[in-house]
Coordinates of C-alpha atoms in Angstrom, one line a residue:
X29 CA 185.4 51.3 -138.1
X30 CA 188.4 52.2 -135.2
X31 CA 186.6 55.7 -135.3
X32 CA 183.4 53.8 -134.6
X33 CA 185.1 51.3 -131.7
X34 CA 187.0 54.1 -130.1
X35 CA 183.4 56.1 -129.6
X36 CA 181.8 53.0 -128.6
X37 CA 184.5 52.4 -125.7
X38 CA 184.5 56.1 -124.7
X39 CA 181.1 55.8 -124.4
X40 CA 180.8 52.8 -121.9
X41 CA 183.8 54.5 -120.4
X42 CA 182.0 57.8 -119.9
X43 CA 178.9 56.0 -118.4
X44 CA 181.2 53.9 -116.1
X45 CA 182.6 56.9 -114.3
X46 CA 178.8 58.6 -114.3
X47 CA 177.5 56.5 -111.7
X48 CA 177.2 58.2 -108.6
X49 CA 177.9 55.6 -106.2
X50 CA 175.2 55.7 -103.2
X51 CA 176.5 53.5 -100.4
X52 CA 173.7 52.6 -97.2
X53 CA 174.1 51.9 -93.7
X54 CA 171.9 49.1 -93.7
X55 CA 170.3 46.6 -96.0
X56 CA 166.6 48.2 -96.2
X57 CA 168.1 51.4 -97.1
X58 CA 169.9 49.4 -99.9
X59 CA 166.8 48.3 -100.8
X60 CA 164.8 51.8 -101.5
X61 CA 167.7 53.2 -103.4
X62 CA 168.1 49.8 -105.6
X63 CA 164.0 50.7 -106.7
X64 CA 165.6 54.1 -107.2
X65 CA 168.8 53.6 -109.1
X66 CA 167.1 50.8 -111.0
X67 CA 168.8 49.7 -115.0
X68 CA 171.1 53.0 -114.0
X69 CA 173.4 52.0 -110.7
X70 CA 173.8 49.5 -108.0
X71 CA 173.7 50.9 -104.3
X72 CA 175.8 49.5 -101.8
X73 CA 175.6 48.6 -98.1
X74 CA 178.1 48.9 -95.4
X75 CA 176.8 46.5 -92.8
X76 CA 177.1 43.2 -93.8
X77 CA 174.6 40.5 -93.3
X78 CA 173.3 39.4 -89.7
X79 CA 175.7 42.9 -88.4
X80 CA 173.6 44.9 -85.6
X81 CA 173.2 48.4 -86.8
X82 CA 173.3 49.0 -83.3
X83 CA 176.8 47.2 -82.1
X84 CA 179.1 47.5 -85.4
X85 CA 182.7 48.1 -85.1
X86 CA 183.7 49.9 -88.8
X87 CA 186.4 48.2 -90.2
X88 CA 189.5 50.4 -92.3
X89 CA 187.6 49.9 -95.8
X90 CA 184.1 50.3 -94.5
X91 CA 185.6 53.9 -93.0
X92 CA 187.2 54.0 -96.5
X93 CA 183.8 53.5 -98.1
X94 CA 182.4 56.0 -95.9
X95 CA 184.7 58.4 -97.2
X96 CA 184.4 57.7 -100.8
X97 CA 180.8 57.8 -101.7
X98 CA 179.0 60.3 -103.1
X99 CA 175.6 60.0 -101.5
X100 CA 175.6 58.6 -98.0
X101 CA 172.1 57.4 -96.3
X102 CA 171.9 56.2 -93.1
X103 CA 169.2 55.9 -89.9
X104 CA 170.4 58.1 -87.6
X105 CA 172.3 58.5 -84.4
X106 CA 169.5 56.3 -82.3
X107 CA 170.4 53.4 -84.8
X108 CA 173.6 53.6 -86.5
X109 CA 175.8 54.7 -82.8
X110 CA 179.2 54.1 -84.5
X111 CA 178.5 56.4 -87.5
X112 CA 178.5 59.9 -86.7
X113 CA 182.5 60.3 -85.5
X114 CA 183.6 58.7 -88.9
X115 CA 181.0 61.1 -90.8
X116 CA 182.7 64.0 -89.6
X117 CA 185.4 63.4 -91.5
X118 CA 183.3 63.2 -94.7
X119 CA 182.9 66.1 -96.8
X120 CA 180.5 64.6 -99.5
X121 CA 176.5 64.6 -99.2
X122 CA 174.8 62.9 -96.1
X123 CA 171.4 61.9 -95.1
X124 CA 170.2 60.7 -92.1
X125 CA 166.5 59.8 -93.1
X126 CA 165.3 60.0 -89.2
X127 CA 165.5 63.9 -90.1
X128 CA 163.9 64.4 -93.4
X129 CA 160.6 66.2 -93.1
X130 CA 157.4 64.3 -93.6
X131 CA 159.2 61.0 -91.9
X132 CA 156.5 59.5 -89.1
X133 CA 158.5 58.4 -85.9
X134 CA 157.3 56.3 -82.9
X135 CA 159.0 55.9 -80.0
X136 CA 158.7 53.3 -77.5
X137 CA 156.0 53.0 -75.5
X138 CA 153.7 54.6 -77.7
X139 CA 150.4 53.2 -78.3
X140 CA 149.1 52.5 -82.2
X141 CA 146.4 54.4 -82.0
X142 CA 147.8 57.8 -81.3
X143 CA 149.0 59.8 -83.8
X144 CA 152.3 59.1 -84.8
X145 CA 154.7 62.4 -84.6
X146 CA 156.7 64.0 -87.4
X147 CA 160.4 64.7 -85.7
X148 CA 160.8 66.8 -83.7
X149 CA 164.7 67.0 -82.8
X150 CA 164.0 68.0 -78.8
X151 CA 161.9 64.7 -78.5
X152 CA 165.0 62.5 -79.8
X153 CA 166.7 60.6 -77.6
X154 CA 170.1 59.7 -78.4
X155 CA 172.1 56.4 -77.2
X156 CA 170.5 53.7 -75.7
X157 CA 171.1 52.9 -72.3
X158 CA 170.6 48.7 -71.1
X159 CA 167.3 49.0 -68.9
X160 CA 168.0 45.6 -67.8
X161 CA 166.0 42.1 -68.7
X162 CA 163.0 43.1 -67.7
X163 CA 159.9 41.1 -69.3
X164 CA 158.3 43.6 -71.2
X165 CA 161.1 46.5 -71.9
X166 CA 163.8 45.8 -74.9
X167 CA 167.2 46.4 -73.3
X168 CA 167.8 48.7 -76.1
X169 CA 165.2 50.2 -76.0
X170 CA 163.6 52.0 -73.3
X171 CA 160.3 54.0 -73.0
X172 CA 160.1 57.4 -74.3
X173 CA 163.7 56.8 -76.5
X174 CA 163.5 57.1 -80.6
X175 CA 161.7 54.0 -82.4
X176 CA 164.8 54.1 -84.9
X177 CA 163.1 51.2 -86.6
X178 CA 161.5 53.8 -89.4
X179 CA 162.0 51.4 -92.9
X180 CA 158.8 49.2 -91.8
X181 CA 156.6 51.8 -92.8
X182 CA 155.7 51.8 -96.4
X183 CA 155.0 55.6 -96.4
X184 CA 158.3 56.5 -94.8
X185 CA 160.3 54.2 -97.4
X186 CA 158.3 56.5 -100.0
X187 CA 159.9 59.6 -98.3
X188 CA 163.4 58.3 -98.2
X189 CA 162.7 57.2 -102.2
X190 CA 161.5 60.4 -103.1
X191 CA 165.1 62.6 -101.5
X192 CA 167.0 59.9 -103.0
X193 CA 165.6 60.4 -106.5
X194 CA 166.3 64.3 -105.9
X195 CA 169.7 63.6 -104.6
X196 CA 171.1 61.2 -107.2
X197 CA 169.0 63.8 -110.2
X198 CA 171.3 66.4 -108.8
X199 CA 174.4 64.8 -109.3
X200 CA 173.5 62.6 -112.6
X201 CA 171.2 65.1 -114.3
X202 CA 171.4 63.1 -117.3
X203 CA 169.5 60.0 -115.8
X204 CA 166.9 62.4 -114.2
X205 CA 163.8 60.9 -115.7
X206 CA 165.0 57.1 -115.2
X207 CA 165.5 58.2 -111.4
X208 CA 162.1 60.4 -111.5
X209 CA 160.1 57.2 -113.5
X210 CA 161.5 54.7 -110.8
X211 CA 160.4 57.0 -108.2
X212 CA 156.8 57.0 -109.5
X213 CA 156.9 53.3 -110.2
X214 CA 158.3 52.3 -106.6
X215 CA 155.5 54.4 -105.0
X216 CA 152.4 52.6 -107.2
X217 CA 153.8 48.8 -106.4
X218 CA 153.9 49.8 -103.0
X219 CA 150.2 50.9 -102.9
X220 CA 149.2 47.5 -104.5
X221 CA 151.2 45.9 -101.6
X222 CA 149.2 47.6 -99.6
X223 CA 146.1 46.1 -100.8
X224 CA 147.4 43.0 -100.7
X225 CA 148.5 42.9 -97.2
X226 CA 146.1 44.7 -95.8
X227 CA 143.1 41.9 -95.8
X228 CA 145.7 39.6 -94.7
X229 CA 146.8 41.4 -91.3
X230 CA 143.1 42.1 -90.6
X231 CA 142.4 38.8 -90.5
X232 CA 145.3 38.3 -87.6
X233 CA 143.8 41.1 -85.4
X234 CA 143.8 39.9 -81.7
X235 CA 146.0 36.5 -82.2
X236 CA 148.6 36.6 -79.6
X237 CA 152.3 36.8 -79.9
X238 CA 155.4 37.9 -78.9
X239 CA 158.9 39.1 -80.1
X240 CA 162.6 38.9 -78.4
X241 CA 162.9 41.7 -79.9
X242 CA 161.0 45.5 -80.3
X243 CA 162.1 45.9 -84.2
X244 CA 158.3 45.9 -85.8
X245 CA 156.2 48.5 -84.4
X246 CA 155.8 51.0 -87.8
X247 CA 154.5 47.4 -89.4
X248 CA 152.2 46.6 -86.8
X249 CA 151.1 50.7 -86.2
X250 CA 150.4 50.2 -90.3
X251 CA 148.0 47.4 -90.0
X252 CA 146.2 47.3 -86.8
X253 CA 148.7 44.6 -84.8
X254 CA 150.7 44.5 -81.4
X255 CA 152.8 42.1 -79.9
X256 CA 151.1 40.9 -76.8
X257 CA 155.1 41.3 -75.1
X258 CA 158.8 41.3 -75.6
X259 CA 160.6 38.6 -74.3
X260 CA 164.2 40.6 -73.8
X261 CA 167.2 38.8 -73.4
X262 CA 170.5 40.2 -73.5
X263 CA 172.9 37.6 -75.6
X264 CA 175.3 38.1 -73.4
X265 CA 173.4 37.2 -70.2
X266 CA 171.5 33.9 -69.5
X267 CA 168.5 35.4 -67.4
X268 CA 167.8 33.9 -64.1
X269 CA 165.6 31.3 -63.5
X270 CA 162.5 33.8 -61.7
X271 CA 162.9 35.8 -65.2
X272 CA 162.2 33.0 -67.0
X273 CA 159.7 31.7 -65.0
X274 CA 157.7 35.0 -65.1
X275 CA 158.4 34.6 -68.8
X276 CA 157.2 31.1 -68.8
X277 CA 153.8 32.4 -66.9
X278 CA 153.1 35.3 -69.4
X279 CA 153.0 32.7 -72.5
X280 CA 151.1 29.8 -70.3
X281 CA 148.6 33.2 -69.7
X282 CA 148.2 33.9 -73.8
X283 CA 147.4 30.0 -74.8
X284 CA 147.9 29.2 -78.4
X285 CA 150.6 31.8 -79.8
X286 CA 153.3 32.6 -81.5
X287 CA 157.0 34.2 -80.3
X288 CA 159.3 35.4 -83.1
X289 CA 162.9 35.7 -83.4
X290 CA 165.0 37.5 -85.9
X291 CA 167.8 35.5 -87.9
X292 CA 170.5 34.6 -88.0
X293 CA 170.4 33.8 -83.9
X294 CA 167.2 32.4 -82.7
X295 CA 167.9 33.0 -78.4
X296 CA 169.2 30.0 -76.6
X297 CA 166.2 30.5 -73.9
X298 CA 163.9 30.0 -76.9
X299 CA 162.8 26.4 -76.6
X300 CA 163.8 26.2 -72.8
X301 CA 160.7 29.1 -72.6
X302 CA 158.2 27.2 -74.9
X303 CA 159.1 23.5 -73.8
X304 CA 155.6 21.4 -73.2
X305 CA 153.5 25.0 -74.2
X306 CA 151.2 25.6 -77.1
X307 CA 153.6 28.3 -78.5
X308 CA 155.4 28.6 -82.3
X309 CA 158.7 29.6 -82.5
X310 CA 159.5 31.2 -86.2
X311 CA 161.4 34.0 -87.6
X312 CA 160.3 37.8 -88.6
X313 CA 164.0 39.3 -90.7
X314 CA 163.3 43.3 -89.9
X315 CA 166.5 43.9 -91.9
X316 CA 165.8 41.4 -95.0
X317 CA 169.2 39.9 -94.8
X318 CA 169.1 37.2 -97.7
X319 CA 166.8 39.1 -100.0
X320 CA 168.2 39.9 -103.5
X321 CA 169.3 43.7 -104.0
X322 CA 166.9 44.7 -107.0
X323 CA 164.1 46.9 -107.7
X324 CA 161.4 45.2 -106.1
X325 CA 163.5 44.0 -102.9
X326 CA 162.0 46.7 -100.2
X327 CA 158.4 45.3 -101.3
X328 CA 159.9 41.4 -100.6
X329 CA 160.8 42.9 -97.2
X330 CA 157.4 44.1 -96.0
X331 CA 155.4 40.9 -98.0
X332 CA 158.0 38.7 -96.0
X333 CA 157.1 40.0 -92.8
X334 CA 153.3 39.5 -93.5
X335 CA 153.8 35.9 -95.1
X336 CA 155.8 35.2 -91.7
X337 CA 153.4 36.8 -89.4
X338 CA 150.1 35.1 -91.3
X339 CA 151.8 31.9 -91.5
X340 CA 152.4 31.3 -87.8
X341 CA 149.3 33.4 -86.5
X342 CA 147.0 31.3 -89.0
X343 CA 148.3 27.6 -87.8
X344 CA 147.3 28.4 -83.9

């Protein structure tokens, strides 16, 4: 019977230490490997909720993490800024999904109906640079620069699922088919989402709105939407009061709409802009910060975004 125990324990011990520990930049990327790691590890995340990927200062135990895991995934250098000194120090595996072949990017100013482009290193442009509070340009994110908002694609969170798998296969061989099964499981739920959502964004073709911020043009690109502008505001900076008037014109312009924020900080200029206008104020979460991490998370993500963009287009 002790013969028996002591196998048992060396047994849940031996599985302990096998789990590779995957750690993310950012939530979504939590998300995919969850689906991916599912009934055999738990990813985790570095940024923690409501954190800009853009503006995070890493703290000694989130360099620490950095450090320690065995597979790293992150954006990219047009997102994740603060990453790429600390990941020199780092001598484990490393992805930064904006480069894996067969990834679509978009950058800025590009229009939904041309193709979208497969990287191309010489077209990325790295750092952002504050273009000012123009109506119509997000301060972070000017014309021609990287779209690093690459998780709102269905297809391109299939890509990033599909290296994971390899990656985490390589280093726990014996979990393999769990990893390979999850793959192939991950990919057909997100083709039924696809035919769910699909209808539904058809159906809010040509209904106006607007975003404070430029975070969900791979979802729209997918389905046949664009926001009618982006209202930018630097949180920093109250603009002045001809900004908010030409603001203030360009939703009196579009009637009945909607303008969406992303949580946790809906912009103070928010209800000064819409006061006494037929506009909706609500919320679209591009990172999914309160969403559960399990297998079917990333899905939640993209049918949270539709739920949030039928439900406010559909009440004007």
């Amino acid at each position: 019977m002790l013969r028996v125990f002591c196998f048992i324990t060396l047994f849940f011990v031996a599985s302990a230490q096998a789990e590779v520990r995957v750690l993310t930049s950012i939530k979504p990327l939590q998300l995919i490997a969850a689906a991916v790691q599912d009934g055999v590890g738990e990813p985790d995340v570095l940024l923690p909720p409501g954190a800009s990927p853009h503006h995070y200062a890493l703290r000694p135990s989130d360099v620490r993490r950095v450090r320690d895991a065995d597979l790293l995934y992150w954006i990219g250098p047009d997102m994740e800024g603060f990453l790429p000194r600390v990941l020199e120090s780092r001598d484990k595996p490393q992805v930064a999904v904006q480069n894996l072949p067969g990834i679509t990017l978009r950058h800025f100013g590009d229009s939904h109906d041309e193709h979208d482009h497969d990287h191309d290193h010489d077209e990325h442009d790295h750092g952002h640079e504050h273009a000012g509070d123009e109506l119509g340009h997000d301060h972070d994110h000017r014309p021609g620069s990287l779209d690093a908002h690459l998780w709102l694609a269905a297809d391109n969170a299939k890509v990033i699922a599909a290296r994971m798998a390899a990656d985490l296969a390589k280093l726990d061989a014996a979990n393999a088919d769990r990893y390979a099964a999850n793959l192939q499981a991950f990919e057909a739920r997100l083709e039924a989402l696809d035919g769910r959502i699909r209808p539904q964004m058809a159906a809010l073709q040509g209904k106006p709105y607007f975003v404070f911020h430029e975070a969900f043009d791979y979802f729209e690109a997918a389905y046949g939407l664009k926001h009618a502008g982006v209202f930018s505001v630097l949180t920093e900076v109250q603009p002045g009061a001809r900004h908010v008037a030409a603001m203030r014109k360009t939703l009196q312009q579009a009637g009945p709409s909607c303008v969406f924020s992303e949580p946790p900080l809906r912009p103070r200029l928010a209800e000064t802009l819409t006061a006494g206008l037929p506009v909706k104020l609500a919320e679209l979460d591009a990172l999914g910060g309160t969403l559960p991490v399990n297998a079917s998370g990333y899905e939640q993500l993209l049918e949270n975004l539709a739920a949030g963009l039928g439900q406010c287009l559909n009440s004007l």
